[in-house]
CSV table of C-alpha atoms in Angstrom, one decimal:
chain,number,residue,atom,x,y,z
A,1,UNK,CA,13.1,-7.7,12.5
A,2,UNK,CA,9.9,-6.5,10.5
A,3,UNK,CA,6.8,-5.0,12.4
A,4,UNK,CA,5.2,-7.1,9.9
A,5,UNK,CA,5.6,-10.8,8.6
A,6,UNK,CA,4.3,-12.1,5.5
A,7,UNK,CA,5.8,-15.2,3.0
A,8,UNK,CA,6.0,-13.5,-0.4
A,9,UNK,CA,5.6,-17.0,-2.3
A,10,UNK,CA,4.3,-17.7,-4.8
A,11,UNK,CA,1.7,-19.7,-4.7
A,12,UNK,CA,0.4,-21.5,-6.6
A,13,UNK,CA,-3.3,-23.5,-6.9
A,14,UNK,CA,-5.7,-24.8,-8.7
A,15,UNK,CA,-9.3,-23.1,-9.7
A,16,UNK,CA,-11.8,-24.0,-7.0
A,17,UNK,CA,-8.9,-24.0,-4.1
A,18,UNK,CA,-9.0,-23.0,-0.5
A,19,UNK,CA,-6.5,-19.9,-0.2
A,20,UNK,CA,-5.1,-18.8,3.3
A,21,UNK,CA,-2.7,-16.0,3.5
A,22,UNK,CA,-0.8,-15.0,6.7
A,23,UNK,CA,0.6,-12.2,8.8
A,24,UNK,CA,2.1,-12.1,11.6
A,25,UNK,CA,2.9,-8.9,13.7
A,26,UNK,CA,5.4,-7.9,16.4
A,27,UNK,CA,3.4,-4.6,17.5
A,28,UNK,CA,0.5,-5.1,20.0
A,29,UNK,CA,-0.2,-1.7,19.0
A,30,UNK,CA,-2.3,-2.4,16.0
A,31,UNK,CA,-5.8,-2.1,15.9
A,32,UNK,CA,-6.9,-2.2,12.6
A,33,UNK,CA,-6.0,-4.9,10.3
A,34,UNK,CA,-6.6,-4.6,5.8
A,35,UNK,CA,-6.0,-6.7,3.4
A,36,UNK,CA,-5.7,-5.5,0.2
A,37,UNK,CA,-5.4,-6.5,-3.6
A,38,UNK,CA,-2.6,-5.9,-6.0
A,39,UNK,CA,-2.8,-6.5,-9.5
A,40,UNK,CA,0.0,-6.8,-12.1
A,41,UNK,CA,1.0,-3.1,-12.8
A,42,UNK,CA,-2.1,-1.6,-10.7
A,43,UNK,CA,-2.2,0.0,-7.3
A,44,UNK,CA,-3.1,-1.6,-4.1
A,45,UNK,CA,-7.1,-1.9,-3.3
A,46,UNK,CA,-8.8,-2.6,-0.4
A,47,UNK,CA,-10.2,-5.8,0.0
A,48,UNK,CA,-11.2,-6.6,3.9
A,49,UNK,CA,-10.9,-4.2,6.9
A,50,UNK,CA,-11.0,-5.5,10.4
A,51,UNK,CA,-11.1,-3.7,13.7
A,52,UNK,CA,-9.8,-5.7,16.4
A,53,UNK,CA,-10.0,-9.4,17.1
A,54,UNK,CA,-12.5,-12.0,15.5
A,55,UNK,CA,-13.9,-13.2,11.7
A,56,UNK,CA,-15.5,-11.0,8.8
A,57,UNK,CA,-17.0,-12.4,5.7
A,58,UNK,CA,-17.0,-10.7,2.4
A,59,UNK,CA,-19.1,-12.9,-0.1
A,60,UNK,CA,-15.8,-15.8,-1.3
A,61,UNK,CA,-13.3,-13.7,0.9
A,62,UNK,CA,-13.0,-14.4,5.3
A,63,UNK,CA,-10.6,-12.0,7.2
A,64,UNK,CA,-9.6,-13.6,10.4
A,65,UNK,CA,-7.9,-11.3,13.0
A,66,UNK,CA,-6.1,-13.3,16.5
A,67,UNK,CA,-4.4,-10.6,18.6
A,68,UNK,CA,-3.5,-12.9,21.3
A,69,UNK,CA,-1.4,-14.7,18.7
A,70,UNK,CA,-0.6,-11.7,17.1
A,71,UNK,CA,-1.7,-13.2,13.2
A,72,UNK,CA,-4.2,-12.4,10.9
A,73,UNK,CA,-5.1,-14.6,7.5
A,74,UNK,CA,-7.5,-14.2,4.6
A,75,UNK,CA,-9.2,-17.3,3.1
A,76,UNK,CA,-10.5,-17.0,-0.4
A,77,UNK,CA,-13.5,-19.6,-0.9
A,78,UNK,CA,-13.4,-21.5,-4.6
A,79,UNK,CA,-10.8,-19.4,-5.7
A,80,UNK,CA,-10.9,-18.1,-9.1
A,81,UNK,CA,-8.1,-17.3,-12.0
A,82,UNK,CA,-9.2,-13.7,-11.5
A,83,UNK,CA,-8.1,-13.6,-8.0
A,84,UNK,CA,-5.0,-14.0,-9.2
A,85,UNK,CA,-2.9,-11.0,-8.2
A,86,UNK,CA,-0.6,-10.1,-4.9
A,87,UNK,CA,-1.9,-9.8,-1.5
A,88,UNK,CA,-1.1,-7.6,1.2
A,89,UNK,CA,-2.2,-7.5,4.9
A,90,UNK,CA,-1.2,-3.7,6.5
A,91,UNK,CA,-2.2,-3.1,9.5
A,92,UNK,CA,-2.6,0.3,11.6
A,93,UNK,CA,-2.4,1.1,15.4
A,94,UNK,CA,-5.8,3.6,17.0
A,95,UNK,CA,-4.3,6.9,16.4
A,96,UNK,CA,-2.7,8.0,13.2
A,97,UNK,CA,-2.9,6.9,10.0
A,98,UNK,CA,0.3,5.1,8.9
A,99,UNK,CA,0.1,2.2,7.8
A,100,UNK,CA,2.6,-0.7,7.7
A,101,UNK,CA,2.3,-3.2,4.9
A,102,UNK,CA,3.6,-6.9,4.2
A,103,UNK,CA,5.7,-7.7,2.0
A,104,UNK,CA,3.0,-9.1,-0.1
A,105,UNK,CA,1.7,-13.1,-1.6
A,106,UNK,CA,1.8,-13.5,-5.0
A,107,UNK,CA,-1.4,-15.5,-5.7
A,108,UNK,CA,-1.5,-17.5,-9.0
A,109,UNK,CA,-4.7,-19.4,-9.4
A,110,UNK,CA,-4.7,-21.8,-12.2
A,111,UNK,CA,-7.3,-22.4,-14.6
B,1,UNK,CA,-14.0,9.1,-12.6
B,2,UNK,CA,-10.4,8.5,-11.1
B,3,UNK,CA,-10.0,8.7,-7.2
B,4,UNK,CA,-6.6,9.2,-6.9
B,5,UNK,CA,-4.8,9.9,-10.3
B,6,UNK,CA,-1.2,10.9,-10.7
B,7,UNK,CA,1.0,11.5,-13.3
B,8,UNK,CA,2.7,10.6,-15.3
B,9,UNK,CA,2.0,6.6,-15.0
B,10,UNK,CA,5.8,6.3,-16.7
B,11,UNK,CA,9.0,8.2,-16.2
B,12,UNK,CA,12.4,7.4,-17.6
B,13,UNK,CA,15.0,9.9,-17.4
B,14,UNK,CA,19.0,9.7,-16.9
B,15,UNK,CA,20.8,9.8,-13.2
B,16,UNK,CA,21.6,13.3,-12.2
B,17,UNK,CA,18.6,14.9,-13.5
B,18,UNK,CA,15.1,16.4,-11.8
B,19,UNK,CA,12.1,14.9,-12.3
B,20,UNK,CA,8.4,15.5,-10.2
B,21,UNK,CA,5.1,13.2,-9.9
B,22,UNK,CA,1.9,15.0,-9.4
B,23,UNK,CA,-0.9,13.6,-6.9
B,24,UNK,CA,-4.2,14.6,-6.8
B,25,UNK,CA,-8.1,13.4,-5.1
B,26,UNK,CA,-11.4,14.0,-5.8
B,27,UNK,CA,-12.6,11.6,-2.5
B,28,UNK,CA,-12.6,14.9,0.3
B,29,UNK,CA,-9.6,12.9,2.3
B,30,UNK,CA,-7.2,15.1,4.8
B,31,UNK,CA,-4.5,12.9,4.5
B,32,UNK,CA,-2.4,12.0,1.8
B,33,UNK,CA,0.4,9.7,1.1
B,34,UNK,CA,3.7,8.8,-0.7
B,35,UNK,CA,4.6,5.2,-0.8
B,36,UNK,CA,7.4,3.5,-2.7
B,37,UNK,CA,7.9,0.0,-3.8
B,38,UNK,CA,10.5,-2.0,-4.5
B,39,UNK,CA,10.9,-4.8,-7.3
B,40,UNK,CA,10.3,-7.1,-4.0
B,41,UNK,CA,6.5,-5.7,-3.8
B,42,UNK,CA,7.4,-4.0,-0.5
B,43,UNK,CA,5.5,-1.0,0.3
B,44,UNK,CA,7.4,1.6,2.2
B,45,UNK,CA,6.0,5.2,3.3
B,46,UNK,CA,7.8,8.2,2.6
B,47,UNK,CA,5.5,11.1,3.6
B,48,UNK,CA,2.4,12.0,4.6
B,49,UNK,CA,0.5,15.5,4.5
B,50,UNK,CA,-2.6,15.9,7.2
B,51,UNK,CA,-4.8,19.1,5.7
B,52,UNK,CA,-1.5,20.9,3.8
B,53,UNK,CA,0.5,19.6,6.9
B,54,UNK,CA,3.5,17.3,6.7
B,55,UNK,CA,2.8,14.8,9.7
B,56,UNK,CA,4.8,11.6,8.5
B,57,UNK,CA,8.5,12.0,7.2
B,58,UNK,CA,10.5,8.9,7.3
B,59,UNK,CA,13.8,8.8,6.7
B,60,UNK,CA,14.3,9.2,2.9
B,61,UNK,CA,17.2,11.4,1.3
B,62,UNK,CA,16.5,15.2,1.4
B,63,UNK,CA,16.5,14.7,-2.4
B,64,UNK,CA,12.9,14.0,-2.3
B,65,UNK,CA,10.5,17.0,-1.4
B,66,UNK,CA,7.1,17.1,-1.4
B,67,UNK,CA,4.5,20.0,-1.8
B,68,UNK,CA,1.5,19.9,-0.6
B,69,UNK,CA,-0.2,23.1,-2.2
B,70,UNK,CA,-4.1,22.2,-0.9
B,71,UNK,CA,-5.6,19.3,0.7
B,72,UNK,CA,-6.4,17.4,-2.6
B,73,UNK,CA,-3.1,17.6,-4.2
B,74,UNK,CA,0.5,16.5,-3.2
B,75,UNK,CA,3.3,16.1,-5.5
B,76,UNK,CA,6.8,15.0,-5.1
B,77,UNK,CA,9.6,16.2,-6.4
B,78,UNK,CA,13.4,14.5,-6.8
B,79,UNK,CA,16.4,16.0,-7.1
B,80,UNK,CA,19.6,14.5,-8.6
B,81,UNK,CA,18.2,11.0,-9.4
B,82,UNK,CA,19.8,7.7,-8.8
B,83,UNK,CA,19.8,4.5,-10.0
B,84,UNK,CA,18.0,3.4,-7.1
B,85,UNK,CA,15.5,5.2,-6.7
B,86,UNK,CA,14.0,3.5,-9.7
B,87,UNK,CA,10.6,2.4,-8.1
B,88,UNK,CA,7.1,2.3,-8.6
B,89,UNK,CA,6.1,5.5,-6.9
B,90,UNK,CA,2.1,5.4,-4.9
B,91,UNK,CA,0.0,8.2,-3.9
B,92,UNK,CA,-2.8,7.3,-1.6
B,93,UNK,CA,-5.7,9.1,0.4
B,94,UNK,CA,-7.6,8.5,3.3
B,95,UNK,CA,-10.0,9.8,5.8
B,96,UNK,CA,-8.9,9.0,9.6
B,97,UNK,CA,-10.3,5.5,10.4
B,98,UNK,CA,-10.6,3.7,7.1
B,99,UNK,CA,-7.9,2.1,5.3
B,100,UNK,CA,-6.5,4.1,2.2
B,101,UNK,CA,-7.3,4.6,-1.7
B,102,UNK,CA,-4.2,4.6,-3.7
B,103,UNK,CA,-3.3,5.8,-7.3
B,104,UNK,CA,-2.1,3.5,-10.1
B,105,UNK,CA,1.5,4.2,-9.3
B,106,UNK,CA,4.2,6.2,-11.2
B,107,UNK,CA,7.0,3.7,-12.3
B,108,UNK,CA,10.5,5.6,-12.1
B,109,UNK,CA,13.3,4.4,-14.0
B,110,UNK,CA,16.8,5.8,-13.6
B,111,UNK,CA,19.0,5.4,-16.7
């Protein structure tokens, strides 16, 4: 089994949508939760960082972190075609660095 | 002016032959990073160099070496390629508590 969960897709929706993306974890370890943004033939950039449990708004973008259920999602907020790319939560425990990714959602959002 | 660069962006060269991708940071970051990633989006880690130190090495053939020669640069090299290690190949950065900056990716392809 994966340390880390996440449905590759795609999805796809129209412009102006309500996007949630999911994780789900096996390690209670984990601390600090990222998403980050992928675009086609580009490298991964950070979109959201969460420590711990709770909400964090970004302007369109809402990282939610639930360790008790061991899940994290992003919502994107009148999603735009430009937001199309893939999305992938990694997640980190409190000492070290490594991180452990998702497989990755590809996001197409339709004009 | 690039954070993380590397280089070349494109390799193609035939099985059996050596080939190396050059890594290098302008943000100050201790710790650097190889990732690859399959055609499935999935980001695995290879190494990982703390200061010139190798702290991470997962389980990857002893083919691929890396070389840290200061704390801004890290390259990796590969010895006797194979058709599947065709991948696109990430460097990344970070500093101890923040999530990482990656390059643009080297995309290997074994003929």
């Amino acid at each position: 089994q994966k340390e880390v969960e996440q449905d590759p897709g795609p999805l796809s929706v129209p412009e102006g949508a309500i996007v949630s993306l999911n994780c789900t974890y096996s390690n209670s370890a984990f601390q600090y939760f990222m998403w980050y943004r992928q675009y086609s033939r580009k490298g991964p950039e950070l979109l959201m960082y969460t420590y711990s449990s709770g909400n964090k708004e970004d302007g369109r973008f809402t990282a939610q972190v639930d360790k008790s259920s061991k899940y994290i999602s992003l919502f994107i907020r009148d999603s735009q075609p430009s937001d199309s790319a893939t999305y992938l939560c990694a997640m980190r425990e409190t000492s070290g660095s490594r991180l452990t990714f998702g497989e990755g959602t590809q996001l197409t959002v339709n004009p | 002016d690039t954070a993380v660069s590397q280089t070349p962006k494109y390799l193609v060269t035939q099985m059996g032959n050596d080939k190396s991708i050059k890594c290098e940071q302008n943000l100050g970051h201790d710790t650097m990073y190889w990732y690859k990633q399959d055609s499935k989006k999935f980001l695995k880690i290879m190494f990982s160099y703390n200061n010139k130190e190798l702290i991470i090495n997962e389980t990857v053939p002893n083919r691929f070496s890396p070389k840290s020669p200061d704390k801004a640069h890290l390259n990796l090299h590969i010895n006797s390629l194979e058709l599947g290690d065709s991948a696109v190949y990430f460097c990344a950065s970070s500093q101890t508590t923040f999530g990482y900056t990656f390059g643009s990716g080297t995309r290997l392809t074994v003929v």
